[in-house]
mmCIF file of N, CA and C in Angstrom:
data_model
loop_
_atom_site.group_PDB
_atom_site.id
_atom_site.type_symbol
_atom_site.label_atom_id
_atom_site.label_comp_id
_atom_site.label_asym_id
_atom_site.label_seq_id
_atom_site.Cartn_x
_atom_site.Cartn_y
_atom_site.Cartn_z
ATOM 1 N N UNK A 1 106.628 70.502 87.693
ATOM 2 C CA UNK A 1 107.129 71.231 88.850
ATOM 3 C C UNK A 1 106.047 72.174 89.373
ATOM 4 N N UNK A 2 105.933 72.285 90.680
ATOM 5 C CA UNK A 2 104.919 73.144 91.279
ATOM 6 C C UNK A 2 105.421 74.582 91.370
ATOM 7 N N UNK A 3 104.473 75.502 91.613
ATOM 8 C CA UNK A 3 104.851 76.897 91.827
ATOM 9 C C UNK A 3 105.841 77.001 92.966
ATOM 10 N N UNK A 4 105.601 76.231 94.023
ATOM 11 C CA UNK A 4 106.499 76.281 95.186
ATOM 12 C C UNK A 4 107.916 75.912 94.764
ATOM 13 N N UNK A 5 108.057 74.817 94.059
ATOM 14 C CA UNK A 5 109.384 74.368 93.654
ATOM 15 C C UNK A 5 110.052 75.342 92.692
ATOM 16 N N UNK A 6 109.297 75.906 91.782
ATOM 17 C CA UNK A 6 109.862 76.794 90.775
ATOM 18 C C UNK A 6 110.207 78.178 91.310
ATOM 19 N N UNK A 7 109.368 78.729 92.168
ATOM 20 C CA UNK A 7 109.483 80.138 92.520
ATOM 21 C C UNK A 7 109.882 80.432 93.963
ATOM 22 N N UNK A 8 109.639 79.512 94.887
ATOM 23 C CA UNK A 8 109.801 79.848 96.295
ATOM 24 C C UNK A 8 110.821 78.964 97.008
ATOM 25 N N UNK A 9 110.807 77.680 96.719
ATOM 26 C CA UNK A 9 111.676 76.752 97.436
ATOM 27 C C UNK A 9 113.146 77.156 97.304
ATOM 28 N N UNK A 10 113.844 77.135 98.417
ATOM 29 C CA UNK A 10 115.273 77.415 98.403
ATOM 30 C C UNK A 10 115.631 78.885 98.537
ATOM 31 N N UNK A 11 114.634 79.747 98.642
ATOM 32 C CA UNK A 11 114.924 81.168 98.845
ATOM 33 C C UNK A 11 114.060 81.709 99.980
ATOM 34 N N UNK A 12 114.522 82.778 100.561
ATOM 35 C CA UNK A 12 113.745 83.421 101.622
ATOM 36 C C UNK A 12 112.434 83.919 101.026
ATOM 37 N N UNK A 13 111.331 83.520 101.646
ATOM 38 C CA UNK A 13 110.006 83.962 101.216
ATOM 39 C C UNK A 13 109.181 84.214 102.462
ATOM 40 N N UNK A 14 108.535 85.363 102.506
ATOM 41 C CA UNK A 14 107.665 85.719 103.621
ATOM 42 C C UNK A 14 106.226 85.751 103.136
ATOM 43 N N UNK A 15 105.346 85.148 103.925
ATOM 44 C CA UNK A 15 103.918 85.183 103.616
ATOM 45 C C UNK A 15 103.172 85.651 104.860
ATOM 46 N N UNK A 16 101.918 86.035 104.648
ATOM 47 C CA UNK A 16 101.148 86.699 105.691
ATOM 48 C C UNK A 16 99.832 85.974 105.943
ATOM 49 N N UNK A 17 99.358 86.074 107.190
ATOM 50 C CA UNK A 17 98.063 85.517 107.582
ATOM 51 C C UNK A 17 97.453 86.429 108.632
ATOM 52 N N UNK A 18 96.137 86.317 108.787
ATOM 53 C CA UNK A 18 95.400 87.098 109.779
ATOM 54 C C UNK A 18 94.872 86.149 110.843
ATOM 55 N N UNK A 19 94.863 86.592 112.109
ATOM 56 C CA UNK A 19 94.297 85.757 113.176
ATOM 57 C C UNK A 19 92.866 86.200 113.479
ATOM 58 N N UNK A 20 92.229 85.550 114.451
ATOM 59 C CA UNK A 20 90.819 85.851 114.745
ATOM 60 C C UNK A 20 90.620 87.219 115.381
ATOM 61 N N UNK A 21 91.713 87.828 115.852
ATOM 62 C CA UNK A 21 91.620 89.170 116.422
ATOM 63 C C UNK A 21 91.967 90.259 115.414
ATOM 64 N N UNK A 22 92.257 89.871 114.169
ATOM 65 C CA UNK A 22 92.611 90.845 113.140
ATOM 66 C C UNK A 22 94.088 91.203 113.114
ATOM 67 N N UNK A 23 94.912 90.487 113.890
ATOM 68 C CA UNK A 23 96.356 90.718 113.863
ATOM 69 C C UNK A 23 96.960 90.044 112.641
ATOM 70 N N UNK A 24 98.098 90.552 112.204
ATOM 71 C CA UNK A 24 98.766 90.012 111.029
ATOM 72 C C UNK A 24 100.047 89.304 111.453
ATOM 73 N N UNK A 25 100.208 88.087 110.936
ATOM 74 C CA UNK A 25 101.427 87.325 111.158
ATOM 75 C C UNK A 25 102.275 87.319 109.907
ATOM 76 N N UNK A 26 103.574 87.444 110.097
ATOM 77 C CA UNK A 26 104.547 87.325 109.016
ATOM 78 C C UNK A 26 105.267 86.004 109.233
ATOM 79 N N UNK A 27 105.265 85.149 108.212
ATOM 80 C CA UNK A 27 105.876 83.835 108.289
ATOM 81 C C UNK A 27 107.058 83.772 107.322
ATOM 82 N N UNK A 28 108.241 83.547 107.860
ATOM 83 C CA UNK A 28 109.470 83.514 107.077
ATOM 84 C C UNK A 28 109.874 82.061 106.829
ATOM 85 N N UNK A 29 109.921 81.651 105.567
ATOM 86 C CA UNK A 29 110.114 80.239 105.216
ATOM 87 C C UNK A 29 111.553 79.748 105.299
ATOM 88 N N UNK A 30 112.528 80.622 105.269
ATOM 89 C CA UNK A 30 113.943 80.254 105.249
ATOM 90 C C UNK A 30 114.219 79.249 104.122
ATOM 91 N N UNK A 31 113.424 79.318 103.066
ATOM 92 C CA UNK A 31 113.652 78.476 101.902
ATOM 93 C C UNK A 31 113.063 77.088 101.963
ATOM 94 N N UNK A 32 112.469 76.703 103.106
ATOM 95 C CA UNK A 32 111.902 75.353 103.169
ATOM 96 C C UNK A 32 110.570 75.259 103.905
ATOM 97 N N UNK A 33 110.168 76.279 104.628
ATOM 98 C CA UNK A 33 108.931 76.208 105.405
ATOM 99 C C UNK A 33 107.702 76.022 104.536
ATOM 100 N N UNK A 34 106.686 75.365 105.101
ATOM 101 C CA UNK A 34 105.459 75.142 104.337
ATOM 102 C C UNK A 34 104.767 76.470 104.050
ATOM 103 N N UNK A 35 104.073 76.495 102.934
ATOM 104 C CA UNK A 35 103.322 77.666 102.493
ATOM 105 C C UNK A 35 101.930 77.174 102.095
ATOM 106 N N UNK A 36 100.863 77.772 102.646
ATOM 107 C CA UNK A 36 99.511 77.353 102.260
ATOM 108 C C UNK A 36 99.278 77.521 100.758
ATOM 109 N N UNK A 37 98.498 76.613 100.193
ATOM 110 C CA UNK A 37 98.209 76.657 98.758
ATOM 111 C C UNK A 37 97.618 77.990 98.332
ATOM 112 N N UNK A 38 96.797 78.604 99.198
ATOM 113 C CA UNK A 38 96.152 79.870 98.835
ATOM 114 C C UNK A 38 97.169 80.985 98.609
ATOM 115 N N UNK A 39 98.355 80.854 99.176
ATOM 116 C CA UNK A 39 99.405 81.859 99.027
ATOM 117 C C UNK A 39 100.091 81.725 97.678
ATOM 118 N N UNK A 40 100.241 80.491 97.203
ATOM 119 C CA UNK A 40 101.043 80.239 96.010
ATOM 120 C C UNK A 40 100.546 80.962 94.763
ATOM 121 N N UNK A 41 99.244 81.089 94.623
ATOM 122 C CA UNK A 41 98.693 81.754 93.440
ATOM 123 C C UNK A 41 99.038 83.240 93.409
ATOM 124 N N UNK A 42 99.348 83.815 94.560
ATOM 125 C CA UNK A 42 99.623 85.252 94.644
ATOM 126 C C UNK A 42 100.945 85.539 95.352
ATOM 127 N N UNK A 43 101.919 84.656 95.188
ATOM 128 C CA UNK A 43 103.171 84.824 95.926
ATOM 129 C C UNK A 43 103.888 86.127 95.567
ATOM 130 N N UNK A 44 103.695 86.627 94.355
ATOM 131 C CA UNK A 44 104.375 87.879 93.992
ATOM 132 C C UNK A 44 103.841 89.057 94.806
ATOM 133 N N UNK A 45 102.560 89.018 95.164
ATOM 134 C CA UNK A 45 102.006 90.092 96.006
ATOM 135 C C UNK A 45 102.628 90.061 97.395
ATOM 136 N N UNK A 46 102.880 88.879 97.914
ATOM 137 C CA UNK A 46 103.548 88.745 99.215
ATOM 138 C C UNK A 46 104.981 89.276 99.112
ATOM 139 N N UNK A 47 105.660 88.940 98.016
ATOM 140 C CA UNK A 47 107.026 89.449 97.795
ATOM 141 C C UNK A 47 107.047 90.971 97.738
ATOM 142 N N UNK A 48 106.070 91.561 97.053
ATOM 143 C CA UNK A 48 106.034 93.025 96.938
ATOM 144 C C UNK A 48 105.923 93.684 98.307
ATOM 145 N N UNK A 49 105.088 93.143 99.160
ATOM 146 C CA UNK A 49 104.958 93.715 100.510
ATOM 147 C C UNK A 49 106.250 93.511 101.284
ATOM 148 N N UNK A 50 106.805 92.311 101.235
ATOM 149 C CA UNK A 50 108.064 92.043 101.949
ATOM 150 C C UNK A 50 109.166 92.999 101.509
ATOM 151 N N UNK A 51 109.257 93.226 100.230
ATOM 152 C CA UNK A 51 110.298 94.117 99.696
ATOM 153 C C UNK A 51 110.075 95.573 100.074
ATOM 154 N N UNK A 52 108.851 95.930 100.453
ATOM 155 C CA UNK A 52 108.550 97.322 100.794
ATOM 156 C C UNK A 52 108.698 97.622 102.290
ATOM 157 N N UNK A 53 108.902 96.590 103.107
ATOM 158 C CA UNK A 53 108.957 96.793 104.558
ATOM 159 C C UNK A 53 110.259 97.470 104.972
ATOM 160 N N UNK A 54 110.133 98.387 105.933
ATOM 161 C CA UNK A 54 111.293 99.072 106.492
ATOM 162 C C UNK A 54 111.970 98.133 107.491
ATOM 163 N N UNK A 55 113.143 97.644 107.128
ATOM 164 C CA UNK A 55 113.865 96.725 108.019
ATOM 165 C C UNK A 55 115.359 97.036 107.979
ATOM 166 N N UNK A 56 115.775 98.034 108.774
ATOM 167 C CA UNK A 56 117.190 98.421 108.769
ATOM 168 C C UNK A 56 118.128 97.315 109.243
ATOM 169 N N UNK A 57 117.595 96.294 109.902
ATOM 170 C CA UNK A 57 118.435 95.208 110.403
ATOM 171 C C UNK A 57 118.341 93.947 109.555
ATOM 172 N N UNK A 58 117.958 94.130 108.276
ATOM 173 C CA UNK A 58 117.830 92.988 107.383
ATOM 174 C C UNK A 58 119.151 92.207 107.372
ATOM 175 N N UNK A 59 119.052 90.882 107.475
ATOM 176 C CA UNK A 59 120.240 90.043 107.457
ATOM 177 C C UNK A 59 120.812 89.750 108.833
ATOM 178 N N UNK A 60 120.167 90.285 109.865
ATOM 179 C CA UNK A 60 120.634 90.015 111.226
ATOM 180 C C UNK A 60 119.438 89.545 112.064
ATOM 181 N N UNK A 61 119.696 88.964 113.230
ATOM 182 C CA UNK A 61 118.585 88.515 114.085
ATOM 183 C C UNK A 61 117.676 89.658 114.545
ATOM 184 N N UNK A 62 118.146 90.886 114.486
ATOM 185 C CA UNK A 62 117.321 92.027 114.901
ATOM 186 C C UNK A 62 116.220 92.372 113.902
ATOM 187 N N UNK A 63 116.223 91.707 112.735
ATOM 188 C CA UNK A 63 115.184 91.971 111.741
ATOM 189 C C UNK A 63 113.799 91.660 112.317
ATOM 190 N N UNK A 64 113.730 90.655 113.226
ATOM 191 C CA UNK A 64 112.436 90.311 113.826
ATOM 192 C C UNK A 64 111.890 91.486 114.627
ATOM 193 N N UNK A 65 112.767 92.200 115.285
ATOM 194 C CA UNK A 65 112.363 93.388 116.043
ATOM 195 C C UNK A 65 111.827 94.471 115.097
ATOM 196 N N UNK A 66 112.475 94.631 113.941
ATOM 197 C CA UNK A 66 111.994 95.605 112.950
ATOM 198 C C UNK A 66 110.548 95.296 112.565
ATOM 199 N N UNK A 67 110.265 94.022 112.282
ATOM 200 C CA UNK A 67 108.925 93.627 111.856
ATOM 201 C C UNK A 67 107.918 93.747 113.000
ATOM 202 N N UNK A 68 108.348 93.449 114.220
ATOM 203 C CA UNK A 68 107.464 93.609 115.386
ATOM 204 C C UNK A 68 107.078 95.071 115.575
ATOM 205 N N UNK A 69 108.027 95.970 115.327
ATOM 206 C CA UNK A 69 107.753 97.407 115.454
ATOM 207 C C UNK A 69 106.770 97.891 114.395
ATOM 208 N N UNK A 70 106.670 97.156 113.292
ATOM 209 C CA UNK A 70 105.697 97.498 112.251
ATOM 210 C C UNK A 70 104.309 96.939 112.569
ATOM 211 N N UNK A 71 104.200 96.130 113.639
ATOM 212 C CA UNK A 71 102.912 95.599 114.056
ATOM 213 C C UNK A 71 102.668 94.146 113.704
ATOM 214 N N UNK A 72 103.692 93.430 113.247
ATOM 215 C CA UNK A 72 103.553 92.023 112.897
ATOM 216 C C UNK A 72 103.848 91.114 114.089
ATOM 217 N N UNK A 73 103.181 89.982 114.115
ATOM 218 C CA UNK A 73 103.620 88.834 114.899
ATOM 219 C C UNK A 73 104.502 88.050 113.932
ATOM 220 N N UNK A 74 105.712 87.734 114.348
ATOM 221 C CA UNK A 74 106.713 87.201 113.429
ATOM 222 C C UNK A 74 107.032 85.741 113.754
ATOM 223 N N UNK A 75 106.970 84.914 112.721
ATOM 224 C CA UNK A 75 107.278 83.491 112.839
ATOM 225 C C UNK A 75 108.360 83.129 111.829
ATOM 226 N N UNK A 76 109.321 82.339 112.296
ATOM 227 C CA UNK A 76 110.452 81.928 111.471
ATOM 228 C C UNK A 76 110.503 80.404 111.450
ATOM 229 N N UNK A 77 110.702 79.846 110.263
ATOM 230 C CA UNK A 77 110.814 78.397 110.135
ATOM 231 C C UNK A 77 112.088 77.943 110.830
ATOM 232 N N UNK A 78 111.964 76.953 111.678
ATOM 233 C CA UNK A 78 113.094 76.438 112.440
ATOM 234 C C UNK A 78 113.784 75.330 111.641
ATOM 235 N N UNK A 79 114.984 75.625 111.150
ATOM 236 C CA UNK A 79 115.734 74.639 110.365
ATOM 237 C C UNK A 79 116.386 73.614 111.266
ATOM 238 N N UNK A 80 116.503 72.373 110.823
ATOM 239 C CA UNK A 80 115.844 71.809 109.636
ATOM 240 C C UNK A 80 114.481 71.225 109.992
ATOM 241 N N UNK A 81 113.558 71.306 109.068
ATOM 242 C CA UNK A 81 112.298 70.611 109.204
ATOM 243 C C UNK A 81 111.170 71.273 109.955
ATOM 244 N N UNK A 82 111.385 72.492 110.470
ATOM 245 C CA UNK A 82 110.307 73.214 111.118
ATOM 246 C C UNK A 82 110.121 72.831 112.560
ATOM 247 N N UNK A 83 109.132 73.384 113.179
ATOM 248 C CA UNK A 83 107.991 74.168 112.706
ATOM 249 C C UNK A 83 108.320 75.660 112.673
ATOM 250 N N UNK A 84 107.286 76.486 112.449
ATOM 251 C CA UNK A 84 107.442 77.928 112.595
ATOM 252 C C UNK A 84 107.466 78.252 114.086
ATOM 253 N N UNK A 85 108.426 79.073 114.497
ATOM 254 C CA UNK A 85 108.578 79.493 115.890
ATOM 255 C C UNK A 85 108.375 81.005 115.955
ATOM 256 N N UNK A 86 107.619 81.466 116.944
ATOM 257 C CA UNK A 86 107.419 82.911 117.085
ATOM 258 C C UNK A 86 108.733 83.565 117.506
ATOM 259 N N UNK A 87 109.161 84.567 116.740
ATOM 260 C CA UNK A 87 110.397 85.303 117.015
ATOM 261 C C UNK A 87 110.130 86.733 117.476
ATOM 262 N N UNK A 88 108.873 87.169 117.333
ATOM 263 C CA UNK A 88 108.534 88.515 117.773
ATOM 264 C C UNK A 88 107.036 88.728 117.844
ATOM 265 N N UNK A 89 106.621 89.524 118.825
ATOM 266 C CA UNK A 89 105.223 89.929 118.965
ATOM 267 C C UNK A 89 105.078 91.377 118.547
ATOM 268 N N UNK A 90 103.920 91.721 118.048
ATOM 269 C CA UNK A 90 103.655 93.112 117.670
ATOM 270 C C UNK A 90 103.853 94.011 118.887
ATOM 271 N N UNK A 91 104.702 95.014 118.741
ATOM 272 C CA UNK A 91 104.939 95.958 119.837
ATOM 273 C C UNK A 91 104.393 97.340 119.501
ATOM 274 N N UNK A 92 103.759 97.434 118.352
ATOM 275 C CA UNK A 92 103.127 98.686 117.925
ATOM 276 C C UNK A 92 101.882 98.322 117.126
ATOM 277 N N UNK A 93 100.997 99.274 116.988
ATOM 278 C CA UNK A 93 99.818 99.068 116.152
ATOM 279 C C UNK A 93 100.223 99.212 114.697
ATOM 280 N N UNK A 94 99.841 98.241 113.893
ATOM 281 C CA UNK A 94 100.157 98.291 112.468
ATOM 282 C C UNK A 94 99.405 99.452 111.814
ATOM 283 N N UNK A 95 100.074 100.138 110.907
ATOM 284 C CA UNK A 95 99.406 101.228 110.200
ATOM 285 C C UNK A 95 98.245 100.667 109.381
ATOM 286 N N UNK A 96 97.211 101.455 109.257
ATOM 287 C CA UNK A 96 96.034 101.061 108.469
ATOM 288 C C UNK A 96 96.459 100.782 107.029
ATOM 289 N N UNK A 97 97.357 101.609 106.517
ATOM 290 C CA UNK A 97 97.817 101.442 105.132
ATOM 291 C C UNK A 97 98.475 100.071 104.933
ATOM 292 N N UNK A 98 99.377 99.687 105.839
ATOM 293 C CA UNK A 98 100.059 98.400 105.715
ATOM 294 C C UNK A 98 99.077 97.246 105.900
ATOM 295 N N UNK A 99 98.209 97.347 106.892
ATOM 296 C CA UNK A 99 97.238 96.273 107.131
ATOM 297 C C UNK A 99 96.331 96.084 105.922
ATOM 298 N N UNK A 100 95.837 97.168 105.372
ATOM 299 C CA UNK A 100 94.977 97.074 104.188
ATOM 300 C C UNK A 100 95.720 96.481 103.002
ATOM 301 N N UNK A 101 96.988 96.826 102.871
ATOM 302 C CA UNK A 101 97.817 96.289 101.787
ATOM 303 C C UNK A 101 97.921 94.769 101.908
ATOM 304 N N UNK A 102 98.215 94.290 103.122
ATOM 305 C CA UNK A 102 98.325 92.848 103.348
ATOM 306 C C UNK A 102 96.984 92.165 103.103
ATOM 307 N N UNK A 103 95.919 92.712 103.666
ATOM 308 C CA UNK A 103 94.611 92.064 103.563
ATOM 309 C C UNK A 103 93.992 92.164 102.168
ATOM 310 N N UNK A 104 94.554 93.008 101.321
ATOM 311 C CA UNK A 104 94.046 93.108 99.950
ATOM 312 C C UNK A 104 94.568 91.986 99.054
ATOM 313 N N UNK A 105 95.549 91.229 99.530
ATOM 314 C CA UNK A 105 96.062 90.116 98.744
ATOM 315 C C UNK A 105 95.022 88.995 98.736
ATOM 316 N N UNK A 106 94.664 88.548 97.564
ATOM 317 C CA UNK A 106 93.704 87.454 97.438
ATOM 318 C C UNK A 106 94.305 86.195 98.054
ATOM 319 N N UNK A 107 93.534 85.522 98.897
ATOM 320 C CA UNK A 107 93.973 84.254 99.458
ATOM 321 C C UNK A 107 94.751 84.332 100.753
ATOM 322 N N UNK A 108 94.815 85.520 101.381
ATOM 323 C CA UNK A 108 95.486 85.603 102.677
ATOM 324 C C UNK A 108 94.684 84.771 103.672
ATOM 325 N N UNK A 109 95.310 83.764 104.285
ATOM 326 C CA UNK A 109 94.549 82.917 105.200
ATOM 327 C C UNK A 109 94.124 83.646 106.468
ATOM 328 N N UNK A 110 92.917 83.332 106.931
ATOM 329 C CA UNK A 110 92.462 83.794 108.244
ATOM 330 C C UNK A 110 92.483 82.561 109.132
ATOM 331 N N UNK A 111 93.405 82.574 110.089
ATOM 332 C CA UNK A 111 93.611 81.415 110.946
ATOM 333 C C UNK A 111 92.775 81.523 112.213
ATOM 334 N N UNK A 112 92.245 80.423 112.658
ATOM 335 C CA UNK A 112 91.412 80.368 113.848
ATOM 336 C C UNK A 112 92.301 80.220 115.089
ATOM 337 N N UNK A 113 93.188 81.186 115.264
ATOM 338 C CA UNK A 113 94.151 81.214 116.373
ATOM 339 C C UNK A 113 94.323 82.656 116.823
ATOM 340 N N UNK A 114 95.005 82.828 117.938
ATOM 341 C CA UNK A 114 95.413 84.155 118.404
ATOM 342 C C UNK A 114 96.932 84.186 118.398
ATOM 343 N N UNK A 115 97.496 85.018 117.538
ATOM 344 C CA UNK A 115 98.952 85.097 117.466
ATOM 345 C C UNK A 115 99.558 85.498 118.810
ATOM 346 N N UNK A 116 98.825 86.259 119.611
ATOM 347 C CA UNK A 116 99.339 86.676 120.908
ATOM 348 C C UNK A 116 99.565 85.493 121.846
ATOM 349 N N UNK A 117 98.956 84.357 121.543
ATOM 350 C CA UNK A 117 99.099 83.166 122.384
ATOM 351 C C UNK A 117 99.783 82.004 121.659
ATOM 352 N N UNK A 118 100.055 82.172 120.379
ATOM 353 C CA UNK A 118 100.580 81.087 119.556
ATOM 354 C C UNK A 118 102.096 81.227 119.388
ATOM 355 N N UNK A 119 102.833 80.340 120.018
ATOM 356 C CA UNK A 119 104.306 80.394 119.970
ATOM 357 C C UNK A 119 104.889 79.483 118.899
ATOM 358 N N UNK A 120 104.154 78.420 118.532
ATOM 359 C CA UNK A 120 104.619 77.439 117.552
ATOM 360 C C UNK A 120 103.496 77.160 116.568
ATOM 361 N N UNK A 121 103.824 77.112 115.276
ATOM 362 C CA UNK A 121 102.843 76.816 114.235
ATOM 363 C C UNK A 121 103.309 75.555 113.506
ATOM 364 N N UNK A 122 102.537 74.490 113.659
ATOM 365 C CA UNK A 122 102.861 73.209 113.029
ATOM 366 C C UNK A 122 102.313 73.134 111.616
ATOM 367 N N UNK A 123 101.160 73.708 111.368
ATOM 368 C CA UNK A 123 100.505 73.648 110.073
ATOM 369 C C UNK A 123 99.278 74.542 110.079
ATOM 370 N N UNK A 124 98.818 74.898 108.904
ATOM 371 C CA UNK A 124 97.598 75.713 108.808
ATOM 372 C C UNK A 124 96.617 75.052 107.867
#
């Protein structure tokens, strides 16, 4: 069994990536979305950040707005079968502390895209 199958598949898991402009994307798997291999080795670090985020609307569609206010570009896996769809754009500058926390995770992908222009993510 793979790390994905044992630890992530079937549960909500959020992972992070950086774009070419230094923006941070939050990708919500909804229990089935693809996750880059580089994330799997450090999935607990991604969980720790997700668990620390201020999201008073957790469990409702307004949660995307909470994450956008923290400075994330937000993507949600579209059930069933994907792809990731942008649900929110950063509406505030991310704090240096949060950005450094995300970027300190080993294996955070740097994608050759601009989240400000990317509405759908098929694969990375």
